[in-house]
Coordinates of C-alpha atoms in Angstrom, one line a residue:
M1 CA -0.4 0.0 -0.2
S2 CA 0.8 3.7 -1.3
A3 CA 1.6 6.7 1.9
A4 CA -0.5 8.4 -0.3
S5 CA -3.6 5.9 -0.3
S6 CA -2.6 4.9 4.2
V7 CA -3.8 8.6 4.6
P8 CA -7.4 9.2 5.4
F9 CA -9.3 11.5 3.3
I10 CA -11.0 14.4 5.2
D11 CA -13.7 16.3 2.5
L12 CA -13.5 20.2 2.3
R13 CA -15.7 21.0 4.6
T14 CA -13.5 19.6 8.1
Q15 CA -10.7 20.9 6.4
K16 CA -12.6 24.6 6.8
Y17 CA -14.1 24.3 9.6
D18 CA -11.8 22.1 11.3
R19 CA -10.9 24.6 14.7
Q20 CA -14.6 25.1 15.3
L21 CA -15.5 21.4 15.6
R22 CA -12.5 20.8 17.7
L23 CA -14.9 23.0 19.9
W24 CA -18.9 22.1 19.7
A25 CA -18.7 18.9 17.3
A26 CA -20.4 18.4 14.5
T27 CA -23.4 18.1 16.0
G28 CA -22.8 22.3 16.5
Q29 CA -22.0 22.9 13.4
S30 CA -25.5 21.5 12.1
A31 CA -27.0 23.6 14.5
L32 CA -25.1 26.6 13.3
E33 CA -25.6 25.8 10.0
H34 CA -29.3 25.8 10.2
A35 CA -29.3 28.8 12.3
K36 CA -31.5 31.5 10.8
I37 CA -30.5 35.0 12.1
C38 CA -31.7 38.1 11.3
L39 CA -30.6 41.6 12.3
L40 CA -32.1 44.6 12.7
N41 CA -29.7 47.7 11.5
A42 CA -26.8 47.0 10.7
T43 CA -24.5 49.5 12.5
A44 CA -21.2 49.1 12.8
T45 CA -21.6 46.5 16.2
G46 CA -24.9 44.9 13.8
C47 CA -22.2 44.0 11.4
E48 CA -19.5 42.8 13.5
I49 CA -21.5 40.5 15.2
L50 CA -22.6 39.3 11.8
K51 CA -18.5 38.7 10.8
N52 CA -18.2 36.4 13.7
L53 CA -21.5 34.0 12.9
V54 CA -20.9 34.8 9.4
L55 CA -17.5 32.9 9.2
P56 CA -18.4 29.7 10.8
G57 CA -20.8 29.4 8.7
V58 CA -24.0 29.9 9.9
G59 CA -27.1 28.9 7.7
S60 CA -28.5 32.5 6.7
V61 CA -28.7 36.3 8.0
T62 CA -31.3 38.4 7.3
I63 CA -30.1 42.3 7.4
V64 CA -33.0 44.5 7.6
D65 CA -32.4 48.5 8.1
N66 CA -33.7 51.3 5.2
A67 CA -30.8 53.8 5.9
T68 CA -28.4 54.9 3.5
A69 CA -24.9 54.6 4.1
Q70 CA -23.8 58.1 5.8
E71 CA -19.8 59.6 5.8
A72 CA -20.6 59.1 9.5
D73 CA -21.1 55.5 8.8
I74 CA -18.0 55.0 6.8
H75 CA -15.4 55.7 9.9
N76 CA -16.4 52.6 12.2
N77 CA -17.6 50.3 9.8
F78 CA -15.1 48.1 8.1
F79 CA -18.1 46.5 5.8
L80 CA -19.0 50.4 4.2
E81 CA -16.7 51.4 1.2
A82 CA -16.7 55.4 0.7
S83 CA -18.4 54.2 -2.7
N84 CA -21.4 53.6 -0.5
I85 CA -22.2 56.3 0.2
G86 CA -25.9 57.6 -0.5
Q87 CA -26.8 53.7 -1.2
S88 CA -28.9 51.2 0.7
R89 CA -26.5 50.5 4.1
A90 CA -28.6 47.3 4.3
R91 CA -27.7 46.0 0.4
S92 CA -24.3 47.4 0.6
T93 CA -22.9 46.0 4.3
A94 CA -24.5 42.1 2.6
A95 CA -22.6 42.2 -0.4
L96 CA -19.4 42.5 1.5
L97 CA -20.1 40.6 3.9
Q98 CA -21.3 37.6 1.6
E99 CA -18.0 37.0 0.4
L100 CA -16.3 36.1 4.1
N101 CA -18.6 33.0 2.7
D102 CA -20.4 31.0 0.3
D103 CA -21.1 28.5 2.5
A104 CA -23.4 31.1 4.4
T105 CA -26.6 32.8 2.7
V106 CA -26.3 36.8 3.5
D107 CA -29.5 38.2 2.3
F108 CA -31.0 42.2 3.0
I109 CA -34.3 43.8 3.1
E110 CA -34.9 47.9 3.1
E111 CA -37.5 48.2 5.3
S112 CA -37.6 50.6 9.0
P113 CA -37.3 47.4 11.4
G114 CA -39.6 49.7 13.6
Q115 CA -42.3 49.5 11.4
L116 CA -41.8 46.1 10.1
I117 CA -42.1 45.1 14.5
H118 CA -45.2 47.2 14.7
E119 CA -46.9 46.7 11.3
Q120 CA -45.6 43.0 10.6
P121 CA -44.8 40.8 13.6
E122 CA -45.8 38.0 11.5
F123 CA -42.4 38.7 9.7
F124 CA -40.3 37.4 12.6
E125 CA -41.9 33.8 12.6
T126 CA -39.3 32.4 9.6
F127 CA -36.0 33.2 12.0
S128 CA -34.6 31.7 15.0
M129 CA -32.5 34.4 16.7
I130 CA -33.1 38.1 16.0
I131 CA -30.2 40.7 16.7
A132 CA -31.2 43.6 17.1
T133 CA -29.0 47.3 17.3
N134 CA -29.8 50.3 18.8
L135 CA -33.1 50.3 18.5
C136 CA -35.2 53.1 21.2
E137 CA -36.8 51.1 23.9
K138 CA -40.3 51.2 22.6
D139 CA -39.2 49.6 19.8
I140 CA -37.8 46.2 21.4
V141 CA -40.0 46.4 24.2
V142 CA -43.0 45.4 21.1
L143 CA -39.7 42.9 19.5
A144 CA -39.0 41.5 22.1
D145 CA -43.1 40.4 23.6
I146 CA -43.1 39.4 19.8
C147 CA -40.1 37.4 20.6
Q148 CA -41.4 35.7 23.4
S149 CA -44.6 34.4 22.2
I150 CA -43.3 32.6 18.9
G151 CA -40.9 31.3 21.7
R152 CA -37.7 32.8 19.8
T153 CA -34.4 34.3 21.0
L154 CA -33.4 37.6 20.8
I155 CA -30.5 39.8 21.9
A156 CA -30.2 43.3 22.5
V157 CA -27.8 45.5 22.0
Q158 CA -27.0 49.0 22.7
C159 CA -23.5 50.3 21.5
K160 CA -22.8 54.2 22.8
G161 CA -18.9 55.3 22.5
L162 CA -17.0 52.7 24.3
C163 CA -19.6 50.6 26.4
G164 CA -21.8 48.7 25.0
V165 CA -24.4 47.0 27.0
F166 CA -26.7 43.2 26.0
R167 CA -29.7 41.9 26.4
V168 CA -30.7 38.0 26.1
Q169 CA -34.1 37.2 26.4
A170 CA -35.1 33.3 25.3
P171 CA -36.9 30.8 26.2
E172 CA -35.9 28.2 28.2
H173 CA -32.6 27.1 27.4
T174 CA -31.3 23.3 28.5
V175 CA -27.6 22.6 27.7
I176 CA -26.3 19.4 28.0
E177 CA -22.8 20.0 26.9
T178 CA -21.7 22.2 28.9
H179 CA -17.8 21.8 28.4
P180 CA -16.5 21.5 31.9
E181 CA -13.1 21.3 32.8
N182 CA -12.4 18.8 35.4
V183 CA -14.8 16.3 33.5
I184 CA -13.1 13.4 34.6
D185 CA -15.4 10.9 37.2
L186 CA -13.1 7.5 39.2
R187 CA -15.4 6.9 41.4
L188 CA -12.5 6.4 43.8
G189 CA -15.0 8.2 47.0
C190 CA -17.8 6.0 45.9
P191 CA -16.0 3.0 43.8
F192 CA -18.2 0.4 42.1
K193 CA -18.2 -3.2 42.3
E194 CA -16.1 -4.4 39.7
L195 CA -13.8 -2.0 39.9
E196 CA -13.3 -2.6 43.6
E197 CA -12.8 -6.0 42.4
Y198 CA -10.2 -5.2 40.5
A199 CA -8.5 -3.8 42.7
D200 CA -8.5 -6.9 44.7
S201 CA -7.0 -8.7 42.7
V202 CA -3.5 -6.5 42.8
D203 CA -1.9 -7.8 45.1
L204 CA 1.3 -4.9 45.7
D205 CA 3.2 -6.8 47.0
A206 CA 3.8 -9.5 45.4
L207 CA 4.9 -7.9 42.1
D208 CA 8.4 -6.5 41.0
Q209 CA 9.9 -3.4 40.5
T210 CA 9.0 -2.4 37.4
D211 CA 5.4 -4.0 37.6
H212 CA 5.2 -1.9 40.7
G213 CA 6.1 1.5 39.4
H214 CA 3.2 0.7 36.4
I215 CA -0.5 -0.1 38.6
P216 CA -1.9 3.2 37.8
F217 CA -2.7 5.1 40.3
V218 CA -6.3 4.6 40.8
V219 CA -5.0 0.7 41.7
I220 CA -2.9 2.2 44.4
I221 CA -5.7 4.7 46.2
L222 CA -8.1 1.8 46.5
K223 CA -5.9 -0.4 47.9
Y224 CA -4.1 2.4 49.8
L225 CA -8.5 3.0 50.5
S226 CA -9.2 -0.6 52.2
L227 CA -6.3 -0.6 54.4
W228 CA -6.7 2.4 55.7
K229 CA -11.0 1.0 56.5
A230 CA -9.1 -1.6 57.6
Q231 CA -7.5 0.3 60.5
H232 CA -10.7 3.2 60.8
D233 CA -13.8 1.1 61.8
G234 CA -14.3 1.2 57.6
Q235 CA -14.0 5.1 57.3
S236 CA -12.8 6.9 54.2
P237 CA -10.8 9.6 55.5
T238 CA -12.2 12.3 55.4
S239 CA -10.6 15.8 57.5
Y240 CA -7.5 17.6 55.8
S241 CA -5.6 15.9 58.6
E242 CA -6.9 13.0 58.1
R243 CA -6.3 12.8 53.9
N244 CA -2.7 13.4 55.3
R245 CA -1.8 11.0 57.1
F246 CA -3.4 9.2 54.2
K247 CA -1.3 10.4 51.8
E248 CA 1.7 9.8 54.7
L249 CA 0.6 5.6 53.7
I250 CA 1.0 5.7 50.4
R251 CA 4.1 7.3 50.9
A252 CA 5.3 4.5 53.1
G253 CA 4.4 1.9 50.2
M254 CA 6.8 3.8 47.8
R255 CA 9.6 1.3 46.4
T256 CA 11.8 4.2 45.3
V257 CA 11.8 8.0 45.4
D258 CA 10.7 8.5 42.2
E259 CA 8.0 5.8 41.1
E260 CA 5.3 8.7 39.2
N261 CA 2.5 6.0 39.4
F262 CA 2.4 6.9 43.4
E263 CA 3.0 10.3 42.8
E264 CA 0.2 10.6 40.8
A265 CA -2.1 8.8 43.5
L266 CA -0.7 11.0 46.3
S267 CA -1.9 13.9 43.7
N268 CA -5.0 12.1 43.2
V269 CA -6.2 11.4 46.4
W270 CA -8.7 14.6 46.6
R271 CA -10.4 12.7 44.6
L272 CA -11.9 10.2 48.1
S273 CA -13.2 14.2 49.0
S274 CA -16.2 13.0 46.1
T275 CA -18.9 10.0 47.6
E276 CA -22.3 11.5 46.0
T277 CA -21.7 12.2 42.0
V278 CA -25.5 13.9 42.5
S279 CA -24.7 17.5 43.6
S280 CA -27.7 20.2 45.0
A281 CA -27.8 21.5 40.8
I282 CA -28.6 18.2 40.0
R283 CA -31.0 17.5 42.2
T284 CA -32.5 21.4 41.7
I285 CA -33.1 19.8 37.9
F286 CA -34.0 16.6 38.9
N287 CA -36.4 18.3 41.3
D288 CA -37.6 21.2 38.6
Y289 CA -41.7 20.7 37.6
E290 CA -41.3 19.7 33.8
C291 CA -38.7 16.4 34.8
Q292 CA -41.5 15.8 37.3
N293 CA -44.2 15.7 34.7
I294 CA -43.0 14.9 31.7
T295 CA -45.8 15.0 28.8
A296 CA -45.9 13.9 25.6
T297 CA -45.0 17.7 24.3
S298 CA -41.6 16.4 26.9
S299 CA -38.2 17.7 25.2
A300 CA -36.1 14.8 24.6
F301 CA -34.2 16.9 27.5
W302 CA -36.8 16.8 29.9
I303 CA -37.5 12.8 28.9
I304 CA -33.3 11.6 29.3
C305 CA -33.2 13.9 32.4
R306 CA -36.7 12.0 34.1
A307 CA -34.5 8.6 32.8
V308 CA -31.9 9.6 35.2
K309 CA -33.4 10.7 37.6
D310 CA -34.6 7.5 37.8
F311 CA -32.1 5.7 36.8
V312 CA -30.6 7.4 40.0
E313 CA -33.1 6.7 42.5
N314 CA -32.9 2.4 41.2
E315 CA -29.8 1.0 39.0
G316 CA -27.6 3.8 40.1
Q317 CA -28.4 3.3 43.7
G318 CA -28.1 7.1 44.2
Q319 CA -24.7 7.9 41.5
L320 CA -25.1 9.0 37.5
P321 CA -24.3 7.7 34.8
L322 CA -20.5 6.3 34.6
P323 CA -19.3 8.3 31.6
G324 CA -16.2 6.3 31.4
K325 CA -13.5 8.3 30.2
L326 CA -10.2 7.7 31.8
P327 CA -7.4 10.1 32.2
D328 CA -3.7 9.4 31.4
M329 CA -1.7 7.7 33.8
K330 CA 1.8 6.5 34.5
S331 CA 0.9 2.9 33.4
D332 CA 2.1 -0.1 31.1
T333 CA -0.1 -0.8 28.5
P334 CA -2.4 -4.0 29.7
N335 CA -3.0 -2.4 33.1
Y336 CA -4.2 0.8 31.5
M337 CA -6.5 -1.3 28.8
K338 CA -7.5 -3.4 31.2
L339 CA -8.5 -0.1 33.9
Q340 CA -10.4 1.2 31.4
S341 CA -12.0 -1.2 30.0
I342 CA -14.2 -2.3 33.3
Y343 CA -14.9 1.5 33.8
R344 CA -15.8 1.5 30.0
K345 CA -18.7 -1.8 30.2
K346 CA -19.4 0.1 33.4
A347 CA -20.2 3.1 31.2
L348 CA -22.2 1.4 28.7
A349 CA -24.1 -1.1 31.2
D350 CA -25.2 2.5 33.2
F351 CA -26.4 3.9 28.9
A352 CA -28.4 0.8 28.4
A353 CA -30.1 0.8 32.0
V354 CA -30.9 4.5 30.8
K355 CA -31.8 4.1 27.6
E356 CA -34.2 1.6 28.6
R357 CA -36.0 4.0 31.0
V358 CA -36.3 6.5 28.5
N359 CA -37.7 4.0 25.6
G360 CA -40.4 3.0 28.7
L361 CA -41.0 7.0 29.5
L362 CA -41.6 7.4 25.2
Q363 CA -44.3 3.8 25.0
S364 CA -46.1 4.6 28.6
L365 CA -46.5 8.5 26.5
G366 CA -47.3 6.9 23.2
L367 CA -44.7 8.2 20.8
P368 CA -42.7 5.7 18.9
T369 CA -38.8 4.9 20.6
T370 CA -37.5 6.8 17.2
T371 CA -38.4 10.2 19.4
V372 CA -35.4 11.2 21.5
P373 CA -32.5 9.8 19.6
E374 CA -29.7 7.8 20.8
M375 CA -26.8 9.4 21.0
A376 CA -28.7 12.5 23.6
I377 CA -29.2 9.4 25.3
E378 CA -25.5 8.9 25.6
D379 CA -24.3 12.5 25.1
F380 CA -26.6 12.9 28.7
C381 CA -25.0 10.3 30.3
K382 CA -21.7 11.2 29.9
N383 CA -22.0 14.7 30.8
A384 CA -25.0 14.5 33.3
A385 CA -22.8 15.9 36.4
Y386 CA -23.5 18.9 34.3
I387 CA -25.9 20.0 32.4
K388 CA -27.9 23.0 33.2
V389 CA -31.2 24.4 32.7
L390 CA -31.6 28.8 32.2
R391 CA -34.6 30.6 32.3
Y392 CA -34.2 33.9 31.2
R393 CA -36.5 36.3 32.4
S394 CA -38.6 38.8 29.9
L395 CA -37.5 42.7 29.0
K396 CA -41.0 43.3 29.4
D397 CA -40.9 42.4 32.9
E398 CA -37.5 43.7 33.9
Y399 CA -38.7 47.4 32.0
S400 CA -41.9 47.0 34.3
I401 CA -41.0 45.4 36.8
G402 CA -37.6 46.1 37.2
P403 CA -34.6 44.3 39.1
S404 CA -35.0 43.1 42.1
S405 CA -33.1 46.0 44.5
E406 CA -30.3 43.7 45.8
K407 CA -29.2 44.0 42.1
L408 CA -28.9 47.4 42.5
T409 CA -27.6 47.8 45.6
N410 CA -23.7 48.5 44.8
L411 CA -24.5 51.5 42.5
D412 CA -21.6 53.7 44.7
E413 CA -19.3 51.5 44.0
D414 CA -20.2 48.8 40.6
E415 CA -19.5 51.5 37.5
N416 CA -20.8 48.9 35.1
M417 CA -24.1 48.3 36.9
G418 CA -24.3 52.4 36.8
F419 CA -23.8 52.5 33.0
Y420 CA -26.5 49.8 32.7
I421 CA -28.9 52.7 34.6
I422 CA -27.6 55.6 32.6
F423 CA -28.3 53.4 29.1
R424 CA -32.1 52.8 30.1
S425 CA -32.5 56.0 31.4
A426 CA -31.1 57.4 27.6
E427 CA -34.2 55.6 26.3
K428 CA -36.0 58.2 28.6
F429 CA -34.2 61.2 27.0
F430 CA -34.3 60.0 23.3
A431 CA -38.5 59.2 23.9
H432 CA -39.0 63.4 25.4
N433 CA -36.3 65.6 23.1
G434 CA -35.9 62.2 19.9
R435 CA -32.3 62.0 20.1
Y436 CA -29.6 60.1 22.6
P437 CA -27.4 61.9 24.8
G438 CA -24.5 64.2 22.9
A439 CA -26.2 63.8 19.4
E440 CA -26.0 66.4 17.2
G441 CA -28.6 69.2 17.6
G442 CA -28.6 69.9 21.4
S443 CA -25.2 70.8 24.3
N444 CA -23.0 68.9 26.0
N445 CA -23.8 70.8 29.3
E446 CA -26.6 70.9 28.6
D447 CA -27.1 67.7 28.1
V448 CA -25.1 66.0 30.8
K449 CA -27.8 68.2 33.0
L450 CA -30.7 66.6 31.6
L451 CA -28.8 63.1 31.5
K452 CA -28.6 63.8 35.6
K453 CA -32.4 64.3 35.8
Y454 CA -33.2 61.1 33.8
V455 CA -30.9 59.1 35.5
A456 CA -32.6 60.8 38.9
E457 CA -35.9 59.2 37.9
M458 CA -35.1 56.0 36.4
L459 CA -33.4 55.4 39.7
A460 CA -36.9 56.3 42.3
E461 CA -38.8 54.3 40.0
L462 CA -36.5 51.3 40.6
H463 CA -36.7 52.2 44.0
V464 CA -32.8 52.8 44.3
P465 CA -32.4 55.0 47.8
G466 CA -30.4 58.1 48.2
P467 CA -30.6 59.1 44.9
E468 CA -29.0 62.6 45.4
T469 CA -26.5 60.7 46.8
L470 CA -25.7 58.3 44.1
L471 CA -25.9 61.2 41.6
H472 CA -23.2 63.3 43.5
N473 CA -21.3 60.6 43.6
G474 CA -18.1 60.4 41.5
L475 CA -18.3 57.9 39.8
M476 CA -21.8 57.9 38.8
D477 CA -21.4 61.8 38.0
K478 CA -18.3 60.5 36.3
A479 CA -20.3 57.9 33.6
I480 CA -22.9 60.5 33.2
K481 CA -20.7 62.6 31.4
N482 CA -18.6 60.1 29.5
Y483 CA -21.7 58.3 27.9
V484 CA -23.4 62.7 26.9
R485 CA -19.0 62.7 25.5
F486 CA -20.0 59.4 23.7
A487 CA -21.4 61.5 21.4
D488 CA -24.5 58.6 20.6
K489 CA -22.0 57.2 18.3
E490 CA -20.0 54.1 17.6
V491 CA -15.9 53.4 17.8
A492 CA -14.5 50.6 15.5
N493 CA -12.7 48.9 18.6
M494 CA -15.2 48.8 20.4
A495 CA -18.2 47.2 17.9
A496 CA -15.6 45.0 17.3
L497 CA -14.9 44.0 20.9
M498 CA -18.7 43.4 21.4
G499 CA -19.6 42.1 18.2
G500 CA -17.0 38.5 18.8
L501 CA -19.0 38.8 22.7
I502 CA -21.8 38.5 20.7
A503 CA -21.4 36.2 18.6
Q504 CA -20.3 33.8 20.7
E505 CA -23.1 34.0 23.3
S506 CA -25.0 33.6 19.5
I507 CA -23.1 30.5 19.0
K508 CA -24.1 28.8 22.6
L509 CA -27.1 30.1 22.3
I510 CA -27.7 28.2 18.6
T511 CA -25.5 24.8 19.4
R512 CA -27.3 24.4 22.4
Q513 CA -23.0 24.1 23.8
Y514 CA -21.3 25.6 26.7
I515 CA -23.3 28.0 28.6
P516 CA -24.2 31.4 27.9
I517 CA -24.8 34.5 29.9
N518 CA -27.8 35.0 31.9
N519 CA -29.6 37.6 31.1
T520 CA -27.8 41.6 30.7
C521 CA -23.4 41.6 29.6
V522 CA -22.3 45.3 30.4
F523 CA -18.5 45.8 29.1
N524 CA -17.3 49.2 30.4
G525 CA -14.3 50.1 27.3
L526 CA -13.2 53.0 29.8
A527 CA -12.1 50.4 33.0
S528 CA -11.8 47.9 31.1
T529 CA -14.6 45.8 32.8
S530 CA -17.4 43.4 31.8
S531 CA -20.3 42.6 34.5
V532 CA -23.0 40.3 33.5
Y533 CA -26.2 40.4 35.7
D534 CA -29.5 38.4 35.8
L535 CA -31.7 41.3 36.0

């Protein structure tokens, strides 16, 4: 066989998207390629968001904007050229965005976003996500109601000068693949029967020096744990001092000072502290109404979740399904393969039990067993300890009721929360004056005074104590003056940064991988800080 024929064939699409496939795999890429995005207003920030969605291969994007490109747009938007001045902003930006990736479809509609929102709400039903940039509050509140009623994700974006705010409103969002940093589950604190039997079968004293140095650390810990329990009435080392004494017990078993497998055992003693795999966060999900009350309309996530809950209470004996993944460790091939086989067989057995429970639930609901894909069950079993459920508060609630009072307690120290208040207050300014603070047609000094007035009104509406004191606080006063200096303009570097942040959150929501924010993010370019608030 020639060297060329032995090289596996990798199709062009896989080569093109290789880096991102390593992040969210084929399932995530498929979700991205089927997504339909609508951008309202082809602002600099909006175009940067789309750039970061078009490049990885989003299915389609539609730009809605009836404005013509002005000279000011050319200065901050890399997707507009000097020749575009006086032309349709939607058409011009769509043309350059399409050049980034032929796999994505970039379309445009030369209509007013506000008019579509108020006169054609059904327009938004064809999209999976709507991204609205620099829409006034009157329009964004109506759009949020539309998106909530049709079950679509909305990301509302405001970017002025060196500060930006974006707010996510989405239907219930469940995540199986959260991609935590430490996903290794070895069950050392609660070993299963087959693992204990294998560890018991190893006689460390009978091994020669070479074999002694190639026993996996998992076996070493379990062997000495058995010895410890025999000396301590069947109890495992729990306290810090006990674990230190347990380490000394292991260290005494080393035949040389540099046995790597024993060193690995010493560095993994902390794993004994985990005797239960079901965290309080997972128990909360198991006790959720959606998990307790499965119906024919329940999503695959909740059906599998209920099956896993039932598994934990029965076959699992209080433990979640075993993921079955082993880390690299000092060992020879036969010992490692044997240990890997034990973990793999246990993981497959747990998966089979959960799958049987899923099928039982589906049959009881009168649904075919193909309703829930086998791959989804397998992924859930591998990630059961880290699943996540997010429920987003509606913009209507936030704007009509306001954030809870405890979220607004540190306004005298939290400049980023101050900017959130200022962005909200600027909408009051716009509603009364037909322009934003600092925009053409006004005086900066007068706008600062007016904006302070609206900030005071906003603080009163939100029941923040001592609004007058806060307004004279140096931090809030400086933030108000800086907002006015932004002059209602976007700057290219801030647009690019915000575009990256928002596109990243969009991809998390589209692929249902990693954990998106809930629900508001403020980026303060003046201080180079960001804050996420659940408002």
